[in-house]
CSV table of C-alpha atoms in Angstrom, one decimal:
chain,number,residue,atom,x,y,z
A,1,MET,CA,3.2,10.2,-8.7
A,2,PRO,CA,2.3,13.1,-6.3
A,3,ASP,CA,3.1,16.6,-7.4
A,4,PHE,CA,5.9,17.8,-5.3
A,5,THR,CA,6.6,21.0,-7.4
A,6,ALA,CA,6.2,23.4,-4.4
A,7,LEU,CA,8.5,21.3,-2.2
A,8,ARG,CA,11.1,20.9,-4.9
A,9,ALA,CA,11.3,24.7,-5.3
A,10,VAL,CA,12.5,25.0,-1.7
A,11,ARG,CA,15.1,22.4,-2.1
A,12,ALA,CA,17.8,24.5,-3.8
A,13,GLU,CA,20.6,22.4,-2.3
A,14,VAL,CA,19.7,19.5,-4.6
A,15,ASP,CA,19.1,21.3,-7.8
A,16,ASP,CA,22.0,19.5,-9.4
A,17,LEU,CA,20.1,16.2,-9.1
A,18,PRO,CA,17.7,14.8,-11.6
A,19,PRO,CA,14.1,15.5,-10.8
A,20,ALA,CA,13.4,11.8,-10.0
A,21,VAL,CA,16.1,11.8,-7.4
A,22,VAL,CA,14.6,14.9,-5.7
A,23,ASP,CA,11.2,13.3,-5.8
A,24,ALA,CA,12.6,10.2,-4.4
A,25,ALA,CA,14.1,12.0,-1.4
A,26,LEU,CA,10.8,13.9,-0.8
A,27,HIS,CA,8.8,10.6,-1.0
A,28,ARG,CA,11.0,8.9,1.5
A,29,ALA,CA,10.9,11.9,3.8
A,30,ARG,CA,7.1,11.9,3.6
A,31,ALA,CA,7.0,8.2,4.5
A,32,ARG,CA,9.4,8.5,7.3
A,33,MET,CA,7.6,11.6,8.8
A,34,SER,CA,4.4,9.6,8.8
A,35,ALA,CA,6.1,6.6,10.5
A,36,ALA,CA,7.8,8.3,13.5
A,37,PRO,CA,8.8,11.7,14.9
A,38,VAL,CA,12.4,11.5,13.7
A,39,ALA,CA,14.5,14.0,11.7
A,40,PRO,CA,13.4,14.1,8.0
A,41,VAL,CA,15.4,11.8,5.8
A,42,ARG,CA,16.4,13.3,2.5
A,43,ARG,CA,17.8,10.5,0.6
A,44,ARG,CA,15.6,7.6,-0.3
A,45,ARG,CA,13.4,6.8,-3.2
A,46,ARG,CA,9.7,6.3,-2.3
A,47,PRO,CA,7.1,5.4,0.3
A,48,VAL,CA,7.6,2.0,1.7
A,49,LEU,CA,4.2,0.6,1.1
A,50,LEU,CA,0.4,1.0,0.7
A,51,ALA,CA,-0.2,4.6,1.6
A,52,ALA,CA,-3.7,5.4,0.1
A,53,SER,CA,-2.6,8.9,-0.7
A,54,ALA,CA,0.2,7.6,-2.9
A,55,LEU,CA,-2.0,6.2,-5.6
A,56,VAL,CA,-2.6,9.1,-8.0
A,57,ALA,CA,-3.2,9.2,-11.8
A,58,VAL,CA,-0.9,11.3,-13.8
A,59,GLY,CA,-1.4,12.8,-17.3
A,60,ALA,CA,-4.2,12.7,-19.9
A,61,LEU,CA,-4.6,9.7,-22.2
A,62,THR,CA,-6.2,9.5,-25.6
A,63,GLY,CA,-6.4,6.8,-28.3
A,64,ALA,CA,-7.2,3.1,-28.7
A,65,VAL,CA,-6.6,0.0,-26.6
A,66,VAL,CA,-4.8,1.6,-23.6
A,67,GLY,CA,-5.5,5.2,-24.6
A,68,VAL,CA,-1.9,6.2,-25.4
A,69,VAL,CA,-1.0,7.5,-28.9
A,70,HIS,CA,2.8,7.6,-29.6
A,71,LEU,CA,5.0,6.5,-32.5
A,72,ALA,CA,6.6,3.9,-30.3
A,73,THR,CA,5.1,0.4,-30.1
A,74,PRO,CA,5.4,-2.2,-27.4
A,75,ASP,CA,8.4,-4.5,-27.6
A,76,SER,CA,7.2,-7.9,-28.8
A,77,ALA,CA,9.1,-9.7,-26.1
A,78,ALA,CA,7.7,-7.6,-23.4
A,79,ALA,CA,4.1,-7.9,-24.8
A,80,ALA,CA,4.4,-11.6,-25.1
A,81,THR,CA,5.7,-12.0,-21.5
A,82,LEU,CA,2.9,-9.8,-20.1
A,83,HIS,CA,0.2,-11.6,-22.1
A,84,ASP,CA,1.5,-15.0,-20.8
A,85,ALA,CA,1.5,-13.6,-17.3
A,86,ALA,CA,-2.0,-12.2,-17.8
A,87,ARG,CA,-3.3,-15.7,-19.0
A,88,ALA,CA,-1.7,-17.4,-16.0
A,89,ALA,CA,-3.1,-14.9,-13.6
A,90,ALA,CA,-6.6,-15.2,-15.0
A,91,THR,CA,-6.6,-19.0,-14.6
A,92,SER,CA,-5.0,-19.1,-11.2
A,93,ASP,CA,-7.0,-20.4,-8.2
A,94,SER,CA,-8.4,-17.7,-5.9
A,95,ALA,CA,-7.1,-17.9,-2.4
A,96,SER,CA,-9.7,-18.7,0.3
A,97,PRO,CA,-10.8,-15.6,2.1
A,98,THR,CA,-9.1,-14.9,5.4
A,99,ALA,CA,-9.3,-12.1,8.0
A,100,TYR,CA,-6.2,-10.4,6.8
A,101,THR,CA,-3.6,-10.4,4.0
A,102,ARG,CA,-0.1,-9.9,5.3
A,103,VAL,CA,2.1,-8.1,2.8
A,104,THR,CA,5.8,-8.1,3.4
A,105,VAL,CA,7.9,-5.6,1.3
A,106,THR,CA,11.7,-6.1,1.5
A,107,GLU,CA,13.3,-3.0,0.1
A,108,LEU,CA,16.9,-2.0,-0.7
A,109,ALA,CA,17.1,1.7,-1.4
A,110,LEU,CA,20.0,4.0,-2.4
A,111,GLY,CA,20.6,6.9,-0.1
A,112,TYR,CA,22.5,9.9,-1.6
A,113,ALA,CA,25.2,11.8,0.2
A,114,THR,CA,27.4,14.9,-0.6
A,115,SER,CA,31.2,14.9,-0.3
A,116,ASP,CA,31.6,18.6,-0.9
A,117,GLY,CA,28.3,20.1,0.5
A,118,GLU,CA,27.1,21.0,-3.0
A,119,HIS,CA,26.6,17.8,-5.0
A,120,TYR,CA,25.0,14.5,-4.1
A,121,ASP,CA,27.9,12.4,-5.5
A,122,GLU,CA,28.1,9.5,-3.1
A,123,GLY,CA,25.6,6.9,-1.9
A,124,TYR,CA,24.8,3.8,0.0
A,125,LEU,CA,22.3,0.9,-0.2
A,126,ALA,CA,20.2,0.4,3.0
A,127,PRO,CA,17.6,-2.3,3.6
A,128,THR,CA,14.1,-1.6,5.0
A,129,THR,CA,11.3,-4.0,5.7
A,130,THR,CA,7.6,-3.2,6.0
A,131,VAL,CA,4.9,-5.7,7.0
A,132,THR,CA,1.3,-4.6,6.5
A,133,TRP,CA,-1.8,-6.5,7.6
A,134,VAL,CA,-4.7,-5.6,5.3
A,135,PRO,CA,-8.2,-6.6,6.4
A,136,ARG,CA,-10.6,-8.4,4.2
A,137,SER,CA,-12.6,-5.3,3.8
A,138,VAL,CA,-9.9,-2.8,2.6
A,139,ALA,CA,-11.9,0.0,4.1
A,140,GLY,CA,-11.2,-1.3,7.5
A,141,GLN,CA,-8.2,-0.7,9.8
A,142,TRP,CA,-4.8,-1.6,8.5
A,143,VAL,CA,-1.8,-2.3,10.7
A,144,ARG,CA,1.8,-1.6,9.5
A,145,GLU,CA,5.2,-2.3,11.0
A,146,SER,CA,8.5,-1.0,9.5
A,147,TRP,CA,12.2,-1.1,10.4
A,148,SER,CA,15.6,-0.5,8.9
A,149,ASP,CA,18.8,-2.4,8.8
A,150,PRO,CA,22.4,-1.1,8.4
A,151,ALA,CA,23.7,-0.1,5.0
A,152,THR,CA,25.2,-3.0,3.0
A,153,VAL,CA,26.9,-1.3,0.0
A,154,PHE,CA,28.7,2.0,-0.3
A,155,TYR,CA,29.5,4.2,-3.3
A,156,GLY,CA,32.2,6.7,-2.4
A,157,GLY,CA,34.0,7.3,0.9
A,158,ALA,CA,33.5,9.0,4.2
A,159,ALA,CA,30.4,11.1,3.2
A,160,ALA,CA,28.4,8.0,2.2
A,161,ARG,CA,29.3,6.1,5.4
A,162,GLU,CA,28.5,9.0,7.7
A,163,ALA,CA,25.2,9.6,5.9
A,164,ALA,CA,24.4,5.9,6.3
A,165,ARG,CA,25.3,6.0,10.0
A,166,SER,CA,23.2,9.1,10.6
A,167,ASP,CA,20.2,7.7,8.7
A,168,PHE,CA,20.3,4.4,10.6
A,169,ALA,CA,20.5,6.2,13.9
A,170,SER,CA,17.3,8.0,13.2
A,171,SER,CA,15.4,4.9,11.9
A,172,ALA,CA,13.3,2.3,13.6
A,173,HIS,CA,15.2,-1.0,14.0
A,174,ARG,CA,14.2,-4.6,13.8
A,175,ALA,CA,14.1,-5.0,17.6
A,176,ASP,CA,11.9,-1.9,18.0
A,177,PRO,CA,9.9,-1.4,14.8
A,178,THR,CA,7.5,1.5,14.1
A,179,ARG,CA,3.9,0.4,14.3
A,180,GLN,CA,0.9,2.3,12.8
A,181,ARG,CA,-2.8,1.8,12.4
A,182,ALA,CA,-4.9,3.6,9.7
A,183,LEU,CA,-8.3,3.1,8.2
A,184,ALA,CA,-8.1,2.1,4.5
A,185,GLY,CA,-4.4,2.2,4.5
A,186,ALA,CA,-4.2,6.0,4.7
A,187,PHE,CA,-1.0,6.1,6.6
A,188,THR,CA,0.1,9.4,5.1
A,189,ASN,CA,-3.2,11.2,4.6
A,190,GLY,CA,-2.8,14.8,5.8
A,191,GLU,CA,0.6,15.3,4.3
A,192,LEU,CA,0.9,18.0,1.6
A,193,GLY,CA,-2.8,18.8,2.1
A,194,GLY,CA,-4.2,15.3,2.2
A,195,THR,CA,-5.7,13.3,-0.7
A,196,ALA,CA,-7.5,15.2,-3.6
A,197,PRO,CA,-11.1,14.1,-4.1
A,198,GLY,CA,-11.3,11.3,-6.6
A,199,THR,CA,-7.8,10.1,-6.1
A,200,LEU,CA,-7.4,6.4,-6.7
A,201,THR,CA,-6.4,4.4,-3.6
A,202,ALA,CA,-6.3,0.9,-2.4
A,203,VAL,CA,-10.0,1.1,-1.4
A,204,ASP,CA,-10.8,1.4,-5.2
A,205,ILE,CA,-9.3,-2.0,-6.0
A,206,PRO,CA,-12.4,-4.1,-5.7
A,207,GLY,CA,-14.4,-1.8,-8.0
A,208,LEU,CA,-11.7,-1.2,-10.7
A,209,PRO,CA,-12.7,-2.4,-14.2
A,210,ARG,CA,-11.5,-5.8,-15.4
A,211,ASP,CA,-11.4,-4.6,-19.0
A,212,PRO,CA,-8.1,-3.0,-20.1
A,213,ALA,CA,-9.5,-0.1,-22.0
A,214,ALA,CA,-12.0,0.6,-19.2
A,215,LEU,CA,-9.3,0.5,-16.6
A,216,VAL,CA,-7.3,3.1,-18.4
A,217,ARG,CA,-10.3,5.3,-18.8
A,218,ARG,CA,-10.8,5.0,-15.0
A,219,ILE,CA,-7.2,6.0,-14.4
A,220,GLU,CA,-7.6,8.9,-16.8
A,221,ASP,CA,-10.6,10.3,-14.9
A,222,ALA,CA,-8.8,10.4,-11.6
A,223,PRO,CA,-6.7,13.4,-10.3
A,224,ARG,CA,-3.4,13.8,-12.0
A,225,SER,CA,-0.1,15.6,-11.4
A,226,ALA,CA,2.1,17.4,-13.8
A,227,GLY,CA,5.5,16.2,-15.1
A,228,ALA,CA,4.9,12.6,-16.2
A,229,SER,CA,4.5,11.3,-19.7
A,230,ASP,CA,1.4,9.3,-20.7
A,231,GLU,CA,3.5,6.1,-20.5
A,232,GLU,CA,4.8,6.9,-17.1
A,233,HIS,CA,1.3,7.8,-15.9
A,234,VAL,CA,0.0,4.3,-16.8
A,235,PHE,CA,3.1,2.4,-15.7
A,236,ASP,CA,3.3,4.2,-12.3
A,237,THR,CA,-0.4,3.9,-11.5
A,238,VAL,CA,-0.6,0.2,-12.4
A,239,THR,CA,2.6,-0.8,-10.8
A,240,THR,CA,1.8,1.1,-7.6
A,241,PHE,CA,-1.5,-0.8,-7.3
A,242,LEU,CA,0.4,-4.1,-7.9
A,243,ARG,CA,2.9,-3.1,-5.2
A,244,THR,CA,0.1,-3.2,-2.6
A,245,GLY,CA,0.1,-6.9,-2.8
A,246,ILE,CA,-3.7,-7.1,-2.6
A,247,VAL,CA,-4.7,-6.9,-6.3
A,248,PRO,CA,-6.9,-10.0,-7.0
A,249,ALA,CA,-5.9,-12.4,-9.8
A,250,ASP,CA,-8.5,-11.2,-12.3
A,251,LEU,CA,-7.6,-7.6,-11.9
A,252,ARG,CA,-3.9,-8.5,-12.0
A,253,ALA,CA,-4.5,-10.1,-15.4
A,254,THR,CA,-6.1,-6.9,-16.6
A,255,MET,CA,-3.2,-4.8,-15.4
A,256,PHE,CA,-0.7,-7.0,-17.2
A,257,GLU,CA,-2.7,-6.6,-20.4
A,258,VAL,CA,-2.6,-2.8,-19.9
A,259,LEU,CA,1.2,-2.9,-19.6
A,260,ALA,CA,1.5,-5.3,-22.5
A,261,ASP,CA,0.0,-2.6,-24.8
A,262,LEU,CA,1.9,0.3,-23.4
A,263,PRO,CA,4.2,2.0,-25.9
A,264,GLY,CA,7.8,1.9,-24.9
A,265,ILE,CA,7.5,-1.2,-22.7
A,266,VAL,CA,10.5,-3.6,-23.1
A,267,VAL,CA,12.1,-6.7,-21.6
A,268,THR,CA,15.2,-5.5,-19.8
A,269,GLU,CA,16.3,-8.8,-18.4
A,270,GLU,CA,14.9,-12.2,-19.3
A,271,GLN,CA,15.9,-13.9,-16.0
A,272,THR,CA,16.6,-11.8,-12.9
A,273,SER,CA,16.6,-12.6,-9.2
A,274,LEU,CA,14.6,-10.5,-6.7
A,275,ASP,CA,15.0,-11.6,-3.1
A,276,GLY,CA,15.7,-15.2,-4.2
A,277,ARG,CA,12.8,-15.4,-6.7
A,278,ARG,CA,13.3,-15.4,-10.4
A,279,GLY,CA,11.3,-13.5,-13.0
A,280,THR,CA,11.4,-11.3,-16.1
A,281,ALA,CA,12.2,-7.6,-15.8
A,282,ILE,CA,9.9,-5.3,-17.8
A,283,GLY,CA,11.0,-1.7,-18.0
A,284,LEU,CA,10.1,1.8,-19.0
A,285,SER,CA,12.7,4.5,-19.1
A,286,GLU,CA,11.7,7.9,-17.7
A,287,GLU,CA,12.5,10.6,-20.2
A,288,GLY,CA,15.3,12.9,-19.3
A,289,ASN,CA,15.9,11.9,-15.6
A,290,GLY,CA,18.4,9.1,-15.9
A,291,MET,CA,16.2,6.5,-14.3
A,292,ARG,CA,14.5,3.3,-15.5
A,293,GLN,CA,11.6,1.7,-13.7
A,294,GLU,CA,11.1,-2.0,-13.9
A,295,VAL,CA,8.5,-4.6,-12.7
A,296,ILE,CA,9.5,-8.2,-12.1
A,297,ILE,CA,6.9,-10.7,-13.4
A,298,ASP,CA,6.7,-14.4,-13.0
A,299,ARG,CA,5.6,-15.2,-16.6
A,300,SER,CA,4.5,-18.8,-16.0
A,301,GLY,CA,2.7,-18.2,-12.7
A,302,GLY,CA,1.1,-14.8,-13.4
A,303,GLU,CA,2.6,-13.3,-10.2
A,304,TYR,CA,4.0,-9.9,-9.6
A,305,LEU,CA,7.2,-10.3,-7.6
A,306,GLY,CA,8.3,-6.8,-7.1
A,307,GLU,CA,10.0,-3.9,-8.8
A,308,ARG,CA,13.3,-2.0,-9.1
A,309,THR,CA,14.6,1.3,-10.4
A,310,LEU,CA,18.0,1.6,-12.1
A,311,GLN,CA,20.1,4.8,-12.5
A,312,THR,CA,21.0,4.9,-16.2
A,313,ARG,CA,23.8,7.4,-16.0
A,314,ARG,CA,26.7,8.0,-13.6
A,315,THR,CA,26.3,10.4,-10.7
A,316,GLY,CA,29.6,11.1,-9.0
A,317,SER,CA,30.8,7.8,-7.4
A,318,ILE,CA,27.5,6.0,-8.3
A,319,PRO,CA,27.9,4.2,-11.6
A,320,ALA,CA,25.4,3.9,-14.4
A,321,GLY,CA,23.3,0.7,-14.0
A,322,THR,CA,23.1,0.9,-10.2
A,323,VAL,CA,19.9,-0.4,-8.8
A,324,VAL,CA,18.8,2.6,-6.7
A,325,ASP,CA,15.7,0.9,-5.3
A,326,SER,CA,14.4,-2.7,-5.4
A,327,ALA,CA,11.3,-4.0,-3.6
A,328,SER,CA,10.3,-7.7,-3.2
A,329,VAL,CA,6.6,-8.1,-2.4
A,330,VAL,CA,5.3,-11.3,-0.7
A,331,THR,CA,1.8,-11.9,0.5
A,332,THR,CA,0.4,-14.4,3.0
A,333,ARG,CA,-3.1,-15.1,4.2
A,334,VAL,CA,-3.4,-14.8,8.0
A,335,GLY,CA,-6.2,-14.8,10.5
A,336,SER,CA,-5.1,-12.0,12.9
A,337,VAL,CA,-2.8,-9.0,13.5
A,338,PRO,CA,-0.2,-8.8,16.1
A,339,GLU,CA,-1.2,-7.4,19.5
A,340,ASP,CA,0.3,-4.1,20.7
């Protein structure tokens, strides 16, 4: 993920939060600043979708297969699930080419609030929707619409409800969504100094290797940021690509094979529902920050359904096991984009 060390240093008021929570707030603020001229939002987890500058490689890799050497080995159930999904993806029919791929991401994200002015100890879950029209040539002009809906679940009391009300008041709504256009999906380019040369973006998807070891080497050669373990580096980069919704079936199969050989990967739930679709949750705990990232895979169909992040320890009124971010990704082939 992007290196927000400098920004984190000036956020003294959230030093009591895990680094992942701080990064989450900064990610969401960055996405919101790129979407509309509203007050920065400090509370949500990550960019909504498809920013070319969001795809960065993190950490150096060495070793065999996927290039990571650790004592841990992949969980057999997780590896078997991902191998099955890879085989299903590899044999799936390729969709007929159309002018655009419409990618709809339905996200439910936890906003953090403070009840005492010092600690972020309350929270609320608020839904957002982002629809992106990606042209057949990913280097062309993308169109993105996004909007928010009122919070649905609250942890805590008045502070959480007031933060949710303030957040929603500064958001784009369903009746008046934010609309953007950007070449190659670079909706947030220019933030934090722009994209470093060599950074992997959605434009690189057509040319990425279809061999697992070669794909990891390609990731290794890209710019990287500090703070992530080797496992997190591979997991984050691969799953961020999958989240774009435009990874073709053969490359999706390769990415599943990469995750299958990743040390520390485990099945966290055999059958889970994500926006009405059922799949298997594959997770990787982030060391020391109290979060666990998961991808949701359709084992039999070889599809990526979405992702979620769980908070693994209690923070104030927010219990351990809370899903702090979930995103369902649905793609549809379409022939045009909406008119302004």
